mmCIF file of C-alpha atoms in Angstrom:
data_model
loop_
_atom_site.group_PDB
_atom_site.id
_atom_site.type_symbol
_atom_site.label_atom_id
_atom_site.label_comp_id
_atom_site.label_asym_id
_atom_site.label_seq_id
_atom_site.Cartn_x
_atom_site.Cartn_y
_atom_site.Cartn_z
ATOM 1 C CA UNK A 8 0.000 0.000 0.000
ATOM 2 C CA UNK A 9 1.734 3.167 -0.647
ATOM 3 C CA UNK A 10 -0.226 5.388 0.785
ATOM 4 C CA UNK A 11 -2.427 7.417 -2.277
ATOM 5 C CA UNK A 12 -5.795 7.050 -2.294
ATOM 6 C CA UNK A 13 -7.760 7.050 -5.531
ATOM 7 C CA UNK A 14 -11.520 7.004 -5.748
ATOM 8 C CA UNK A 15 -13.659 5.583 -7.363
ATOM 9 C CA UNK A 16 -11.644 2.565 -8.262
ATOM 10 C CA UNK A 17 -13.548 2.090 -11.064
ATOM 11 C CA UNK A 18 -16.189 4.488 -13.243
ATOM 12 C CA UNK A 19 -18.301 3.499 -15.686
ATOM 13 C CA UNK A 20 -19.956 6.297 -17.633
ATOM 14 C CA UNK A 21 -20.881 7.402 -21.503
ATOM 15 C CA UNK A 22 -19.825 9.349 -24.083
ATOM 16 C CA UNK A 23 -20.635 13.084 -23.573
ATOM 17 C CA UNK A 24 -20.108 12.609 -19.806
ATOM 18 C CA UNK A 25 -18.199 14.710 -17.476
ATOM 19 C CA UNK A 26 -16.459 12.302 -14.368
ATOM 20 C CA UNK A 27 -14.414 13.731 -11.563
ATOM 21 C CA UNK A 28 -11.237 11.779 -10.139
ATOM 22 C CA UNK A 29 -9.973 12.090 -7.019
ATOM 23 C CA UNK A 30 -6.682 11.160 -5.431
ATOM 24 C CA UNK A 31 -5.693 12.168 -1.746
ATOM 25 C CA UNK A 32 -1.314 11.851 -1.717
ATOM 26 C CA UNK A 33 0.371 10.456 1.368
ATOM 27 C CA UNK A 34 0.446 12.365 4.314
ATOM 28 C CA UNK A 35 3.435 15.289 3.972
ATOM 29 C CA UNK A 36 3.613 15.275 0.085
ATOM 30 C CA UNK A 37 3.068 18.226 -1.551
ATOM 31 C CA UNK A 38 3.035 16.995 -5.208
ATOM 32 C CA UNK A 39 0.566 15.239 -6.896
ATOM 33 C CA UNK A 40 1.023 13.757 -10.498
ATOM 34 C CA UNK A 41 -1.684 12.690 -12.587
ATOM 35 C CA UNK A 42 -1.637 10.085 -15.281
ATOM 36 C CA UNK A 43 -3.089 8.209 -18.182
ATOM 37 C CA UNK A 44 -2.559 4.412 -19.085
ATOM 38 C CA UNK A 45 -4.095 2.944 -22.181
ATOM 39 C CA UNK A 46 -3.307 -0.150 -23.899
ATOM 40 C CA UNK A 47 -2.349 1.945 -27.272
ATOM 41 C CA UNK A 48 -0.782 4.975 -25.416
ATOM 42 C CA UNK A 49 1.078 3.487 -22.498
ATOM 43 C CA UNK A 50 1.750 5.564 -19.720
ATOM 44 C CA UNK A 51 1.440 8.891 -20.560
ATOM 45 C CA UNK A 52 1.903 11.943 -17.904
ATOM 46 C CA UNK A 53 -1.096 14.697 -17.636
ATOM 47 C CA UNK A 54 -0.231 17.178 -15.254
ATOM 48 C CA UNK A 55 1.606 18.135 -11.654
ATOM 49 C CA UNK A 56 0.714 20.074 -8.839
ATOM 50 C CA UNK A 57 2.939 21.162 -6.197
ATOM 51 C CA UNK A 58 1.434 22.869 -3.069
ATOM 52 C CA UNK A 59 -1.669 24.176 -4.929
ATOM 53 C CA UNK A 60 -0.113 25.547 -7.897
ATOM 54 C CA UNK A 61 0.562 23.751 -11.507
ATOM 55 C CA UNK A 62 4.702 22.914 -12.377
ATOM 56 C CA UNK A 63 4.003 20.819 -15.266
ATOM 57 C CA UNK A 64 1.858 19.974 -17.920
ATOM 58 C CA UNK A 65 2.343 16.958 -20.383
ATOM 59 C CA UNK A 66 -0.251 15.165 -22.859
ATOM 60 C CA UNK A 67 -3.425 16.762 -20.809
ATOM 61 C CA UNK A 68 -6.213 17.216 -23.463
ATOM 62 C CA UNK A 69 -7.608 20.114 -23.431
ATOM 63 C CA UNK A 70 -10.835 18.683 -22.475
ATOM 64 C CA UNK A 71 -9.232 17.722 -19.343
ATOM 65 C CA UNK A 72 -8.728 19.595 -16.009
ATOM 66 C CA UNK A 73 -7.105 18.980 -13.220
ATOM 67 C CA UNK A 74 -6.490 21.303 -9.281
ATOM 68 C CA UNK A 75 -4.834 20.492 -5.872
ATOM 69 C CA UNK A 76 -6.937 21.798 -3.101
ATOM 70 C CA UNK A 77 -5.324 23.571 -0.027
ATOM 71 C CA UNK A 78 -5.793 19.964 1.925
ATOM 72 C CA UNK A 79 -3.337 18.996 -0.895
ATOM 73 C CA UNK A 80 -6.062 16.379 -2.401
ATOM 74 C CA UNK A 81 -6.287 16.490 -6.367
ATOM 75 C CA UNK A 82 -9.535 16.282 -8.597
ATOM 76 C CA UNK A 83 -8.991 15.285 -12.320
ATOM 77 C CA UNK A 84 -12.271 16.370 -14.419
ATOM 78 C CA UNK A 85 -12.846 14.469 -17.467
ATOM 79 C CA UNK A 86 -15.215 16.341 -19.923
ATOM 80 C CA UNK A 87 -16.959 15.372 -23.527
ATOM 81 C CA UNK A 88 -16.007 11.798 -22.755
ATOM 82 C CA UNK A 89 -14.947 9.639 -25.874
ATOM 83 C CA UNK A 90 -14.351 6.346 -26.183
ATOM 84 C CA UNK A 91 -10.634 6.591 -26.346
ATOM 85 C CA UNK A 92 -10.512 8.412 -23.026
ATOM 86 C CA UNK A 93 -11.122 4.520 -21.520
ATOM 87 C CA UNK A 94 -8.389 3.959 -19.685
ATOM 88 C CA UNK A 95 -6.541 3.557 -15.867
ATOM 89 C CA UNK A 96 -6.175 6.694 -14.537
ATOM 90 C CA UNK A 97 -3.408 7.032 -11.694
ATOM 91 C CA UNK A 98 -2.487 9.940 -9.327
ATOM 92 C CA UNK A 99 0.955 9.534 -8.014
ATOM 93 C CA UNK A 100 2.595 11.819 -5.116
ATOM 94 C CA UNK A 101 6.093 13.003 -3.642
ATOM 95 C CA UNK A 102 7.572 14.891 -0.917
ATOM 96 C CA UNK A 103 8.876 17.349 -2.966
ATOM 97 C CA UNK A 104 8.756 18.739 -6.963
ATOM 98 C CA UNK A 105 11.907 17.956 -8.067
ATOM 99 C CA UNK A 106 12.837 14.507 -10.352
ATOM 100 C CA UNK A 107 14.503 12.587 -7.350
ATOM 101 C CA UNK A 108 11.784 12.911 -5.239
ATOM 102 C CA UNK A 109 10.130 9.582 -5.803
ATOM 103 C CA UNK A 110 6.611 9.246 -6.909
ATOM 104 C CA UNK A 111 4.203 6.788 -5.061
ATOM 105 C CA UNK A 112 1.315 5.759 -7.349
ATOM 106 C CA UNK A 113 -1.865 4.690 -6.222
ATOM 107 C CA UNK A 114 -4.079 2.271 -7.012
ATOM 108 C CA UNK A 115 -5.819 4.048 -9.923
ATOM 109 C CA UNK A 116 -9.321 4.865 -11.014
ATOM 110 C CA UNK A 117 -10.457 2.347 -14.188
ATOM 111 C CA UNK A 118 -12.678 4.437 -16.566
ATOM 112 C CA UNK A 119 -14.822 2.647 -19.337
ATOM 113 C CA UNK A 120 -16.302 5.191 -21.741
ATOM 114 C CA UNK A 121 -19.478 3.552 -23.007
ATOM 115 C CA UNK B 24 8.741 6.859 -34.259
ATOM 116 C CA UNK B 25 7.943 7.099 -30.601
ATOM 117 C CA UNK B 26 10.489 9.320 -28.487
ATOM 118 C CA UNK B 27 11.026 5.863 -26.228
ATOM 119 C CA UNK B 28 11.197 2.701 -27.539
ATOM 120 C CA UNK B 29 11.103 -0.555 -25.555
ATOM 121 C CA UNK B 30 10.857 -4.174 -26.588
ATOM 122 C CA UNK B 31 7.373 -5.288 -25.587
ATOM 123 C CA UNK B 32 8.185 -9.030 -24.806
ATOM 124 C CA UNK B 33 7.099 -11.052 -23.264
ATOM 125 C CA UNK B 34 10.441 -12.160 -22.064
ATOM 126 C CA UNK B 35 10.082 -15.470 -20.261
ATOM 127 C CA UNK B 36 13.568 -16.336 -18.140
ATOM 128 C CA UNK B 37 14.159 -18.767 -15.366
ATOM 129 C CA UNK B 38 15.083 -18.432 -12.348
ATOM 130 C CA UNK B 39 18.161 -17.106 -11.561
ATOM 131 C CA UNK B 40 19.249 -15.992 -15.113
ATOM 132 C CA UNK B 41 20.313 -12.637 -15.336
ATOM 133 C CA UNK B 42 17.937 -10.000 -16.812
ATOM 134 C CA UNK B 43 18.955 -7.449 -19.428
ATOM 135 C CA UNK B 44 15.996 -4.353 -20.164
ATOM 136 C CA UNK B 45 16.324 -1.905 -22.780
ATOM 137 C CA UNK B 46 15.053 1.190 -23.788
ATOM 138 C CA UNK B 47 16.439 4.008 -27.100
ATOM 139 C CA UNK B 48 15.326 6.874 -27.188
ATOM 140 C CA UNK B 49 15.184 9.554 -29.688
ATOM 141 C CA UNK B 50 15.870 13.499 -27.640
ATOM 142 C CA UNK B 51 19.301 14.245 -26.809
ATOM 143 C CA UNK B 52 17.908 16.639 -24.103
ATOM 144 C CA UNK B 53 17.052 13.615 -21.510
ATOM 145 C CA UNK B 54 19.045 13.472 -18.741
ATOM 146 C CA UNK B 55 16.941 12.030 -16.030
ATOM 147 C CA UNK B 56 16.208 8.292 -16.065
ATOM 148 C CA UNK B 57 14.193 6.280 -14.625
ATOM 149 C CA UNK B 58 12.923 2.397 -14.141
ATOM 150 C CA UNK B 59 9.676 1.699 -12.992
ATOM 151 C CA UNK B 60 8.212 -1.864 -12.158
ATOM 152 C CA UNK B 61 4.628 -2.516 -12.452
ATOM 153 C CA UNK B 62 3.273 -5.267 -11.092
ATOM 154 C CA UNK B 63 -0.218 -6.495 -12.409
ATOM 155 C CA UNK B 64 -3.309 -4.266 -11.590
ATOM 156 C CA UNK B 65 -1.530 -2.414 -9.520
ATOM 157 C CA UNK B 66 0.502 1.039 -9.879
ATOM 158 C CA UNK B 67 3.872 1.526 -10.985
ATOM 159 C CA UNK B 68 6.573 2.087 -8.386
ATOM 160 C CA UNK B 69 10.254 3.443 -8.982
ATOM 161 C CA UNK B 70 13.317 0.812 -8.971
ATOM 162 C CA UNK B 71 16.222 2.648 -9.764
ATOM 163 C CA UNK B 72 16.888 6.850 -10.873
ATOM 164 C CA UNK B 73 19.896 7.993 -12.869
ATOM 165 C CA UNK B 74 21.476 10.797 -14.284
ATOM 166 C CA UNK B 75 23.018 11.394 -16.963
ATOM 167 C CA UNK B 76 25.187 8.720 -18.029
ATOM 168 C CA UNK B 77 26.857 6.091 -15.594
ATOM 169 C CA UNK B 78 25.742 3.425 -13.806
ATOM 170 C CA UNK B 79 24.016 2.605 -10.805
ATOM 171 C CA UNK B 80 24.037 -0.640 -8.708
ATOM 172 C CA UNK B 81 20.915 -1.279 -5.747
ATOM 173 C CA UNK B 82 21.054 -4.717 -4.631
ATOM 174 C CA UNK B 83 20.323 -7.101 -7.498
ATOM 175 C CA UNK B 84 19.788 -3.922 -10.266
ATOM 176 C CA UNK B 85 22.191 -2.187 -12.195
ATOM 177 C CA UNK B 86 20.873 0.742 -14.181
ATOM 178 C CA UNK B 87 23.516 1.911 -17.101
ATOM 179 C CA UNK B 88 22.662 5.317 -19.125
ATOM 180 C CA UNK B 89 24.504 5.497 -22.543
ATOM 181 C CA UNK B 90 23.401 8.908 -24.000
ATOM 182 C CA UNK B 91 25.778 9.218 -26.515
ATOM 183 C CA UNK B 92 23.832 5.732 -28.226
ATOM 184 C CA UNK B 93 20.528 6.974 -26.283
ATOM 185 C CA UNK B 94 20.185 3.786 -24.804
ATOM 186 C CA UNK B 95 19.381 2.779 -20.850
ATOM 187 C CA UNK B 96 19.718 -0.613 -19.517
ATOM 188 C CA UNK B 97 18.123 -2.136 -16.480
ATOM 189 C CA UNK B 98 19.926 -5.344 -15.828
ATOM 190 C CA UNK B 99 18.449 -7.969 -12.564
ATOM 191 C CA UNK B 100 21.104 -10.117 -11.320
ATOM 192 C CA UNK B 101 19.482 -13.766 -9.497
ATOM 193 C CA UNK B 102 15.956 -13.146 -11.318
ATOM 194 C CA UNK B 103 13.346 -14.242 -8.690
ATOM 195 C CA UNK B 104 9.616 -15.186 -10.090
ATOM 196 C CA UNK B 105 8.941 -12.325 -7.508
ATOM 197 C CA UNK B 106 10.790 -10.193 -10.167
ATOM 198 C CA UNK B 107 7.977 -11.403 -12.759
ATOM 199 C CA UNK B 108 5.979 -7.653 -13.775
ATOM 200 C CA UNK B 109 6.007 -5.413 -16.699
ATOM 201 C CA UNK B 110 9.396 -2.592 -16.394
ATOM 202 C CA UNK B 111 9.085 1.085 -17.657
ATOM 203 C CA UNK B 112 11.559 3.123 -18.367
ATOM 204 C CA UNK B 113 10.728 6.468 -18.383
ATOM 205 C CA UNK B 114 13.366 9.817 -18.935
ATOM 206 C CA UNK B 115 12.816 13.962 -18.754
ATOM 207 C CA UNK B 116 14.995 16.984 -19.727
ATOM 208 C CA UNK B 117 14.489 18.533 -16.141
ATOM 209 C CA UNK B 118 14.754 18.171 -13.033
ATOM 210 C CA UNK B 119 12.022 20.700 -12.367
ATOM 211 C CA UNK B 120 8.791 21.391 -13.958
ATOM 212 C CA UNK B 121 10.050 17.838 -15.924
ATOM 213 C CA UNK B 122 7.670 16.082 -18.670
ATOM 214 C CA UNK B 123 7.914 12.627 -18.132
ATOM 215 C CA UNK B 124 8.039 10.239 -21.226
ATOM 216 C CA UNK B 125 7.784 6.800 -20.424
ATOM 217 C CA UNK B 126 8.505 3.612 -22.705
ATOM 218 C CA UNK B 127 5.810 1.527 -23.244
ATOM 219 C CA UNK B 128 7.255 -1.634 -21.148
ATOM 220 C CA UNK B 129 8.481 -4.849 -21.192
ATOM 221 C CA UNK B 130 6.958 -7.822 -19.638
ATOM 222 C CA UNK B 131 8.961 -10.340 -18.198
ATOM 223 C CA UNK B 132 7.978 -13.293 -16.441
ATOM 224 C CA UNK B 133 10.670 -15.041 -14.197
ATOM 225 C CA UNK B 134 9.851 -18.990 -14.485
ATOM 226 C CA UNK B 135 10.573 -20.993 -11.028
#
């Protein structure tokens, strides 16, 4: 267990749709990571947070949002759903912002796009 | 092509052989490296983090970075069926605000 919680572990909704992710990091991590993992894409990074504020953005669609909360807890909001947005979705977290600060994923939130 | 390239598999070993994992990769400006191991349903976790080139020994891994080919190496020494997952290699320019790119993974399955 390494200590991020993801809910709901799994979300079945249909095209059109707006869903809502949530991931709560490990207790003292400031970063959160969000991320996409699809059997044609791989493992694909979204977005960061660190301490409320964005650092880094990477494949995020644009129908896709994402915020850290002052509790440090993350939302991910999935809009227009397609059927290519089906896929694991997993919020990771870290101590700190930097690259060496390892990333502990959680369990990850299974979306099926109907 | 894709910026990381990684041999699928599966890559079925037994137990005890050494393991060699491989990733290319296409931008000169990565200089962070990484190796993830991902065990079934379940999220990735970090095994070993380099930079720039060198290697890196923990335990039973060895992580080698050869940028001037573009090519990162995980090797497992005494493969255990525990070892049995799919590995990720994954690499950014920066060490802040970084972009990760990740290889799409190998699956190996260590057979007792």
């Amino acid at each position: 267990d390494s200590g991020v919680t993801q809910t709901p572990k799994h979300l079945i909704t249909a095209t059109g749709q707006r869903v809502t992710l949530r991931c709560s990091p490990r207790s003292g991590d400031l970063s959160v990571y969000w991320y996409q993992q699809s059997l044609d894409q791989g493992l694909q990074f979204l977005i960061q947070y660190y301490n409320g504020e964005e650092r880094a953005k990477g494949n995020i669609l644009e129908r896709f949002s994402a915020q850290q909360f002052p509790d440090l807890h993350s939302e991910l909001n999935l809009s227009s759903l397609e059927l290519g947005d089906s896929a694991l979705y997993f919020c990771a977290s870290s101590v700190g912002q930097l690259v060496y600060n390892e990333q502990f994923f959680g369990p990850g939130t299974r979306l099926t796009v109907l | 092509q894709k910026e990381v390239e990684q041999d699928p598999g599966p890559l079925s070993v037994p137990e005890g052989a050494i393991v060699s994992l491989n990733c290319t990769y296409s931008n000169s400006a990565f200089q962070y490296f990484m190796w993830y191991r991902q065990y079934s349903r379940k999220g990735p976790e970090l095994l070993m983090y380099t930079y720039s080139s060198g290697n890196k020994e923990d335990g039973r891994f060895t992580a080698q970075v050869d940028k001037s080919s573009k090519y990162i190496s995980l090797f497992i020494r005494d493969s255990q069926p525990s070892d049995s997952a799919t590995y990720l290699c994954a690499m950014t320019p920066r060490d802040y605000g970084q972009n990760f790119v990740f290889g799409p993974g190998t699956r190996l399955s260590v057979l007792p």
